[in-house]
Amino acid sequence: MFIFAITHNFDGSSVAKKCDTMEEAVKMLQKYLGEEVNAVKAESGYEPSVIDWSEDDVVLVYAEGYTKDTIDRNYALEDCTYYRIFEV
């Protein structure tokens, strides 16, 4: 069993969904991430940064220009949403 979780560094809300397989959890992560990226683009007119550490660990930064190659983790000073999958 896998748990797909969404947390934010700017408020205490979160989402947690149970998935039977890793494939199901990854699809759910991609769906939620895609919807949020598209909403930011439509509402704000800019492309948020998606830092894809692995298929089960993704950070959405609500600012442009951040990548895995960013030397420090100063992106964490921006509003971020964390998408993670945990095996339980």
N, CA, C and O atoms as CSV, one atom per row, in Angstrom:
chain,resi,resn,atom,element,x,y,z
A,1,MET,N,N,0.842,-1.161,0.000
A,1,MET,CA,C,0.000,0.000,0.000
A,1,MET,C,C,0.898,1.239,0.000
A,1,MET,O,O,2.003,1.233,0.542
A,2,PHE,N,N,0.387,2.297,-0.624
A,2,PHE,CA,C,1.127,3.546,-0.745
A,2,PHE,C,C,0.229,4.704,-0.326
A,2,PHE,O,O,-0.986,4.662,-0.518
A,3,ILE,N,N,0.832,5.721,0.239
A,3,ILE,CA,C,0.123,6.943,0.608
A,3,ILE,C,C,0.697,8.080,-0.220
A,3,ILE,O,O,1.901,8.335,-0.204
A,4,PHE,N,N,-0.180,8.753,-0.941
A,4,PHE,CA,C,0.185,9.946,-1.695
A,4,PHE,C,C,-0.187,11.137,-0.819
A,4,PHE,O,O,-1.326,11.243,-0.363
A,5,ALA,N,N,0.767,12.029,-0.584
A,5,ALA,CA,C,0.531,13.174,0.299
A,5,ALA,C,C,0.931,14.480,-0.375
A,5,ALA,O,O,1.921,14.554,-1.102
A,6,ILE,N,N,0.124,15.507,-0.108
A,6,ILE,CA,C,0.417,16.863,-0.552
A,6,ILE,C,C,0.456,17.735,0.700
A,6,ILE,O,O,-0.498,17.764,1.478
A,7,THR,N,N,1.569,18.446,0.886
A,7,THR,CA,C,1.688,19.396,1.994
A,7,THR,C,C,2.233,20.713,1.460
A,7,THR,O,O,2.808,20.770,0.373
A,8,HIS,N,N,2.043,21.761,2.236
A,8,HIS,CA,C,2.459,23.105,1.826
A,8,HIS,C,C,3.333,23.725,2.910
A,8,HIS,O,O,3.197,23.396,4.088
A,9,ASN,N,N,4.225,24.616,2.511
A,9,ASN,CA,C,5.011,25.330,3.509
A,9,ASN,C,C,4.365,26.660,3.886
A,9,ASN,O,O,4.906,27.397,4.711
A,10,PHE,N,N,3.216,26.974,3.291
A,10,PHE,CA,C,2.580,28.258,3.554
A,10,PHE,C,C,1.267,28.144,4.324
A,10,PHE,O,O,0.687,29.164,4.697
A,11,ASP,N,N,0.789,26.933,4.569
A,11,ASP,CA,C,-0.363,26.734,5.445
A,11,ASP,C,C,-0.394,25.293,5.930
A,11,ASP,O,O,0.375,24.455,5.460
A,12,GLY,N,N,-1.261,25.019,6.845
A,12,GLY,CA,C,-1.295,23.703,7.469
A,12,GLY,C,C,-2.162,22.682,6.777
A,12,GLY,O,O,-2.281,21.553,7.255
A,13,SER,N,N,-2.769,23.044,5.667
A,13,SER,CA,C,-3.633,22.075,4.990
A,13,SER,C,C,-2.808,20.998,4.307
A,13,SER,O,O,-1.654,21.215,3.940
A,14,SER,N,N,-3.414,19.849,4.146
A,14,SER,CA,C,-2.734,18.749,3.460
A,14,SER,C,C,-3.774,17.813,2.859
A,14,SER,O,O,-4.962,17.879,3.176
A,15,VAL,N,N,-3.292,16.947,1.988
A,15,VAL,CA,C,-4.117,15.918,1.352
A,15,VAL,C,C,-3.367,14.611,1.493
A,15,VAL,O,O,-2.151,14.569,1.309
A,16,ALA,N,N,-4.071,13.555,1.815
A,16,ALA,CA,C,-3.462,12.222,1.856
A,16,ALA,C,C,-4.444,11.248,1.228
A,16,ALA,O,O,-5.622,11.226,1.586
A,17,LYS,N,N,-3.964,10.450,0.299
A,17,LYS,CA,C,-4.794,9.476,-0.407
A,17,LYS,C,C,-4.113,8.119,-0.374
A,17,LYS,O,O,-2.905,8.017,-0.589
A,18,LYS,N,N,-4.879,7.091,-0.107
A,18,LYS,CA,C,-4.379,5.722,-0.111
A,18,LYS,C,C,-4.410,5.185,-1.539
A,18,LYS,O,O,-5.378,5.401,-2.268
A,19,CYS,N,N,-3.359,4.491,-1.931
A,19,CYS,CA,C,-3.271,3.872,-3.253
A,19,CYS,C,C,-2.799,2.432,-3.077
A,19,CYS,O,O,-1.995,2.137,-2.194
A,20,ASP,N,N,-3.296,1.559,-3.908
A,20,ASP,CA,C,-2.911,0.154,-3.821
A,20,ASP,C,C,-1.548,-0.129,-4.445
A,20,ASP,O,O,-0.824,-1.018,-3.996
A,21,THR,N,N,-1.202,0.634,-5.485
A,21,THR,CA,C,0.063,0.387,-6.179
A,21,THR,C,C,0.851,1.683,-6.334
A,21,THR,O,O,0.292,2.777,-6.263
A,22,MET,N,N,2.132,1.546,-6.542
A,22,MET,CA,C,2.985,2.703,-6.794
A,22,MET,C,C,2.554,3.398,-8.079
A,22,MET,O,O,2.541,4.627,-8.147
A,23,GLU,N,N,2.203,2.620,-9.094
A,23,GLU,CA,C,1.775,3.190,-10.375
A,23,GLU,C,C,0.548,4.085,-10.183
A,23,GLU,O,O,0.481,5.178,-10.746
A,24,GLU,N,N,-0.406,3.629,-9.400
A,24,GLU,CA,C,-1.607,4.414,-9.115
A,24,GLU,C,C,-1.239,5.705,-8.387
A,24,GLU,O,O,-1.776,6.766,-8.704
A,25,ALA,N,N,-0.344,5.624,-7.431
A,25,ALA,CA,C,0.079,6.798,-6.666
A,25,ALA,C,C,0.810,7.807,-7.561
A,25,ALA,O,O,0.584,9.011,-7.443
A,26,VAL,N,N,1.676,7.329,-8.444
A,26,VAL,CA,C,2.403,8.222,-9.352
A,26,VAL,C,C,1.434,8.917,-10.301
A,26,VAL,O,O,1.584,10.109,-10.571
A,27,LYS,N,N,0.447,8.193,-10.806
A,27,LYS,CA,C,-0.555,8.806,-11.686
A,27,LYS,C,C,-1.322,9.895,-10.948
A,27,LYS,O,O,-1.587,10.961,-11.505
A,28,MET,N,N,-1.676,9.627,-9.699
A,28,MET,CA,C,-2.399,10.612,-8.903
A,28,MET,C,C,-1.528,11.843,-8.658
A,28,MET,O,O,-2.009,12.972,-8.762
A,29,LEU,N,N,-0.252,11.637,-8.334
A,29,LEU,CA,C,0.672,12.742,-8.137
A,29,LEU,C,C,0.740,13.602,-9.390
A,29,LEU,O,O,0.626,14.825,-9.316
A,30,GLN,N,N,0.923,12.970,-10.530
A,30,GLN,CA,C,1.029,13.706,-11.789
A,30,GLN,C,C,-0.256,14.471,-12.107
A,30,GLN,O,O,-0.206,15.584,-12.632
A,31,LYS,N,N,-1.397,13.878,-11.790
A,31,LYS,CA,C,-2.688,14.530,-12.038
A,31,LYS,C,C,-2.818,15.789,-11.187
A,31,LYS,O,O,-3.111,16.864,-11.711
A,32,TYR,N,N,-2.603,15.664,-9.883
A,32,TYR,CA,C,-2.714,16.816,-8.992
A,32,TYR,C,C,-1.684,17.890,-9.343
A,32,TYR,O,O,-2.008,19.077,-9.362
A,33,LEU,N,N,-0.453,17.481,-9.619
A,33,LEU,CA,C,0.597,18.424,-9.973
A,33,LEU,C,C,0.244,19.164,-11.266
A,33,LEU,O,O,0.360,20.388,-11.331
A,34,GLY,N,N,-0.182,18.435,-12.280
A,34,GLY,CA,C,-0.554,19.048,-13.554
A,34,GLY,C,C,-1.678,20.050,-13.408
A,34,GLY,O,O,-1.640,21.126,-14.006
A,35,GLU,N,N,-2.685,19.700,-12.611
A,35,GLU,CA,C,-3.806,20.609,-12.384
A,35,GLU,C,C,-3.343,21.895,-11.703
A,35,GLU,O,O,-3.781,22.985,-12.070
A,36,GLU,N,N,-2.464,21.770,-10.717
A,36,GLU,CA,C,-1.986,22.954,-9.998
A,36,GLU,C,C,-1.096,23.826,-10.883
A,36,GLU,O,O,-1.222,25.050,-10.862
A,37,VAL,N,N,-0.212,23.225,-11.648
A,37,VAL,CA,C,0.645,23.990,-12.567
A,37,VAL,C,C,-0.222,24.753,-13.567
A,37,VAL,O,O,0.006,25.938,-13.809
A,38,ASN,N,N,-1.209,24.081,-14.145
A,38,ASN,CA,C,-2.097,24.741,-15.109
A,38,ASN,C,C,-2.905,25.865,-14.463
A,38,ASN,O,O,-3.136,26.898,-15.091
A,39,ALA,N,N,-3.337,25.674,-13.211
A,39,ALA,CA,C,-4.081,26.722,-12.509
A,39,ALA,C,C,-3.196,27.944,-12.267
A,39,ALA,O,O,-3.640,29.077,-12.448
A,40,VAL,N,N,-1.959,27.721,-11.864
A,40,VAL,CA,C,-1.039,28.842,-11.635
A,40,VAL,C,C,-0.791,29.588,-12.942
A,40,VAL,O,O,-0.814,30.818,-12.970
A,41,LYS,N,N,-0.554,28.849,-14.019
A,41,LYS,CA,C,-0.314,29.492,-15.319
A,41,LYS,C,C,-1.522,30.317,-15.743
A,41,LYS,O,O,-1.366,31.442,-16.218
A,42,ALA,N,N,-2.720,29.773,-15.578
A,42,ALA,CA,C,-3.935,30.466,-16.000
A,42,ALA,C,C,-4.231,31.689,-15.128
A,42,ALA,O,O,-4.622,32.737,-15.643
A,43,GLU,N,N,-4.049,31.561,-13.830
A,43,GLU,CA,C,-4.402,32.638,-12.914
A,43,GLU,C,C,-3.329,33.708,-12.799
A,43,GLU,O,O,-3.638,34.891,-12.652
A,44,SER,N,N,-2.065,33.295,-12.866
A,44,SER,CA,C,-0.974,34.232,-12.596
A,44,SER,C,C,-0.161,34.611,-13.829
A,44,SER,O,O,0.543,35.622,-13.829
A,45,GLY,N,N,-0.259,33.802,-14.873
A,45,GLY,CA,C,0.444,34.130,-16.101
A,45,GLY,C,C,1.921,33.794,-16.117
A,45,GLY,O,O,2.647,34.278,-16.986
A,46,TYR,N,N,2.385,32.985,-15.190
A,46,TYR,CA,C,3.785,32.570,-15.204
A,46,TYR,C,C,3.867,31.068,-14.986
A,46,TYR,O,O,2.908,30.434,-14.547
A,47,GLU,N,N,5.032,30.510,-15.301
A,47,GLU,CA,C,5.286,29.067,-15.172
A,47,GLU,C,C,5.954,28.802,-13.825
A,47,GLU,O,O,7.096,29.212,-13.622
A,48,PRO,N,N,5.267,28.123,-12.895
A,48,PRO,CA,C,5.915,27.805,-11.623
A,48,PRO,C,C,7.033,26.784,-11.835
A,48,PRO,O,O,7.060,26.089,-12.850
A,49,SER,N,N,7.940,26.698,-10.890
A,49,SER,CA,C,9.055,25.758,-10.988
A,49,SER,C,C,8.635,24.397,-10.429
A,49,SER,O,O,8.051,24.310,-9.348
A,50,VAL,N,N,8.938,23.350,-11.173
A,50,VAL,CA,C,8.685,21.989,-10.715
A,50,VAL,C,C,10.050,21.336,-10.512
A,50,VAL,O,O,10.801,21.129,-11.465
A,51,ILE,N,N,10.355,21.015,-9.261
A,51,ILE,CA,C,11.611,20.348,-8.942
A,51,ILE,C,C,11.279,18.879,-8.726
A,51,ILE,O,O,10.695,18.493,-7.713
A,52,ASP,N,N,11.659,18.085,-9.691
A,52,ASP,CA,C,11.305,16.667,-9.752
A,52,ASP,C,C,12.489,15.850,-9.247
A,52,ASP,O,O,13.324,15.415,-10.040
A,53,TRP,N,N,12.568,15.637,-7.925
A,53,TRP,CA,C,13.691,14.898,-7.346
A,53,TRP,C,C,13.632,13.433,-7.760
A,53,TRP,O,O,14.666,12.822,-8.030
A,54,SER,N,N,12.442,12.874,-7.812
A,54,SER,CA,C,12.213,11.505,-8.273
A,54,SER,C,C,10.728,11.393,-8.571
A,54,SER,O,O,9.979,12.344,-8.345
A,55,GLU,N,N,10.294,10.254,-9.072
A,55,GLU,CA,C,8.881,10.139,-9.430
A,55,GLU,C,C,7.966,10.209,-8.219
A,55,GLU,O,O,6.768,10.453,-8.363
A,56,ASP,N,N,8.518,9.995,-7.014
A,56,ASP,CA,C,7.685,10.018,-5.811
A,56,ASP,C,C,8.037,11.163,-4.856
A,56,ASP,O,O,7.631,11.145,-3.693
A,57,ASP,N,N,8.783,12.150,-5.337
A,57,ASP,CA,C,9.189,13.291,-4.510
A,57,ASP,C,C,9.341,14.513,-5.412
A,57,ASP,O,O,10.365,14.690,-6.071
A,58,VAL,N,N,8.301,15.357,-5.430
A,58,VAL,CA,C,8.278,16.515,-6.315
A,58,VAL,C,C,7.926,17.755,-5.493
A,58,VAL,O,O,7.062,17.708,-4.617
A,59,VAL,N,N,8.606,18.858,-5.786
A,59,VAL,CA,C,8.313,20.131,-5.133
A,59,VAL,C,C,7.832,21.107,-6.202
A,59,VAL,O,O,8.490,21.303,-7.224
A,60,LEU,N,N,6.682,21.709,-5.950
A,60,LEU,CA,C,6.175,22.771,-6.809
A,60,LEU,C,C,6.479,24.090,-6.119
A,60,LEU,O,O,5.995,24.343,-5.015
A,61,VAL,N,N,7.277,24.928,-6.764
A,61,VAL,CA,C,7.653,26.235,-6.217
A,61,VAL,C,C,6.834,27.282,-6.966
A,61,VAL,O,O,6.855,27.336,-8.196
A,62,TYR,N,N,6.120,28.102,-6.221
A,62,TYR,CA,C,5.263,29.117,-6.827
A,62,TYR,C,C,6.075,30.342,-7.227
A,62,TYR,O,O,5.733,31.472,-6.878
A,63,ALA,N,N,7.148,30.100,-7.959
A,63,ALA,CA,C,8.011,31.140,-8.504
A,63,ALA,C,C,8.760,30.525,-9.683
A,63,ALA,O,O,8.910,29.306,-9.765
A,64,GLU,N,N,9.221,31.364,-10.581
A,64,GLU,CA,C,9.929,30.873,-11.765
A,64,GLU,C,C,11.420,30.717,-11.508
A,64,GLU,O,O,11.988,31.360,-10.625
A,65,GLY,N,N,12.045,29.839,-12.306
A,65,GLY,CA,C,13.491,29.783,-12.375
A,65,GLY,C,C,14.219,28.828,-11.459
A,65,GLY,O,O,15.449,28.791,-11.485
A,66,TYR,N,N,13.524,28.058,-10.656
A,66,TYR,CA,C,14.194,27.114,-9.767
A,66,TYR,C,C,14.259,25.735,-10.418
A,66,TYR,O,O,13.301,25.288,-11.048
A,67,THR,N,N,15.411,25.064,-10.254
A,67,THR,CA,C,15.605,23.720,-10.803
A,67,THR,C,C,16.365,22.872,-9.794
A,67,THR,O,O,16.770,23.359,-8.738
A,68,LYS,N,N,16.555,21.604,-10.126
A,68,LYS,CA,C,17.375,20.722,-9.294
A,68,LYS,C,C,18.807,21.215,-9.217
A,68,LYS,O,O,19.523,20.903,-8.266
A,69,ASP,N,N,19.226,21.973,-10.198
A,69,ASP,CA,C,20.601,22.460,-10.249
A,69,ASP,C,C,20.830,23.699,-9.383
A,69,ASP,O,O,21.955,24.189,-9.290
A,70,THR,N,N,19.770,24.208,-8.749
A,70,THR,CA,C,19.931,25.349,-7.856
A,70,THR,C,C,20.895,24.938,-6.747
A,70,THR,O,O,20.671,23.935,-6.070
A,71,ILE,N,N,21.959,25.701,-6.561
A,71,ILE,CA,C,23.043,25.322,-5.651
A,71,ILE,C,C,22.570,25.222,-4.204
A,71,ILE,O,O,22.919,24.273,-3.502
A,72,ASP,N,N,21.787,26.185,-3.758
A,72,ASP,CA,C,21.274,26.108,-2.390
A,72,ASP,C,C,19.772,25.824,-2.445
A,72,ASP,O,O,19.195,25.709,-3.527
A,73,ARG,N,N,19.167,25.717,-1.314
A,73,ARG,CA,C,17.731,25.424,-1.261
A,73,ARG,C,C,16.926,26.681,-0.978
A,73,ARG,O,O,15.943,26.639,-0.240
A,74,ASN,N,N,17.342,27.801,-1.565
A,74,ASN,CA,C,16.641,29.054,-1.315
A,74,ASN,C,C,15.235,29.058,-1.889
A,74,ASN,O,O,14.445,29.946,-1.568
A,75,TYR,N,N,14.906,28.089,-2.728
A,75,TYR,CA,C,13.529,27.989,-3.217
A,75,TYR,C,C,12.561,27.770,-2.061
A,75,TYR,O,O,11.385,28.116,-2.173
A,76,ALA,N,N,13.030,27.202,-0.953
A,76,ALA,CA,C,12.169,26.939,0.199
A,76,ALA,C,C,11.686,28.233,0.857
A,76,ALA,O,O,10.771,28.198,1.680
A,77,LEU,N,N,12.281,29.366,0.510
A,77,LEU,CA,C,11.802,30.654,1.008
A,77,LEU,C,C,10.562,31.114,0.254
A,77,LEU,O,O,9.843,32.000,0.717
A,78,GLU,N,N,10.312,30.516,-0.901
A,78,GLU,CA,C,9.104,30.794,-1.685
A,78,GLU,C,C,7.976,29.896,-1.177
A,78,GLU,O,O,8.216,28.960,-0.415
A,79,ASP,N,N,6.754,30.186,-1.599
A,79,ASP,CA,C,5.650,29.277,-1.317
A,79,ASP,C,C,5.889,27.991,-2.107
A,79,ASP,O,O,6.170,28.035,-3.305
A,80,CYS,N,N,5.775,26.849,-1.432
A,80,CYS,CA,C,6.024,25.552,-2.058
A,80,CYS,C,C,4.931,24.559,-1.671
A,80,CYS,O,O,4.338,24.641,-0.596
A,81,THR,N,N,4.687,23.628,-2.575
A,81,THR,CA,C,3.833,22.480,-2.288
A,81,THR,C,C,4.673,21.237,-2.532
A,81,THR,O,O,5.364,21.125,-3.545
A,82,TYR,N,N,4.604,20.303,-1.583
A,82,TYR,CA,C,5.396,19.076,-1.641
A,82,TYR,C,C,4.478,17.909,-1.973
A,82,TYR,O,O,3.477,17.680,-1.294
A,83,TYR,N,N,4.827,17.174,-3.024
A,83,TYR,CA,C,4.075,15.992,-3.456
A,83,TYR,C,C,4.965,14.781,-3.179
A,83,TYR,O,O,6.063,14.669,-3.725
A,84,ARG,N,N,4.481,13.877,-2.326
A,84,ARG,CA,C,5.311,12.732,-1.954
A,84,ARG,C,C,4.481,11.473,-1.886
A,84,ARG,O,O,3.277,11.507,-1.630
A,85,ILE,N,N,5.161,10.347,-2.125
A,85,ILE,CA,C,4.534,9.038,-2.023
A,85,ILE,C,C,5.341,8.229,-1.021
A,85,ILE,O,O,6.569,8.172,-1.083
A,86,PHE,N,N,4.621,7.606,-0.098
A,86,PHE,CA,C,5.243,6.785,0.943
A,86,PHE,C,C,4.707,5.368,0.855
A,86,PHE,O,O,3.504,5.165,0.688
A,87,GLU,N,N,5.584,4.395,0.966
A,87,GLU,CA,C,5.150,3.000,1.030
A,87,GLU,C,C,4.891,2.644,2.485
A,87,GLU,O,O,5.723,2.895,3.357
A,88,VAL,N,N,3.738,2.062,2.734
A,88,VAL,CA,C,3.398,1.664,4.109
A,88,VAL,C,C,3.063,0.179,4.175
A,88,VAL,O,O,2.754,-0.337,5.249
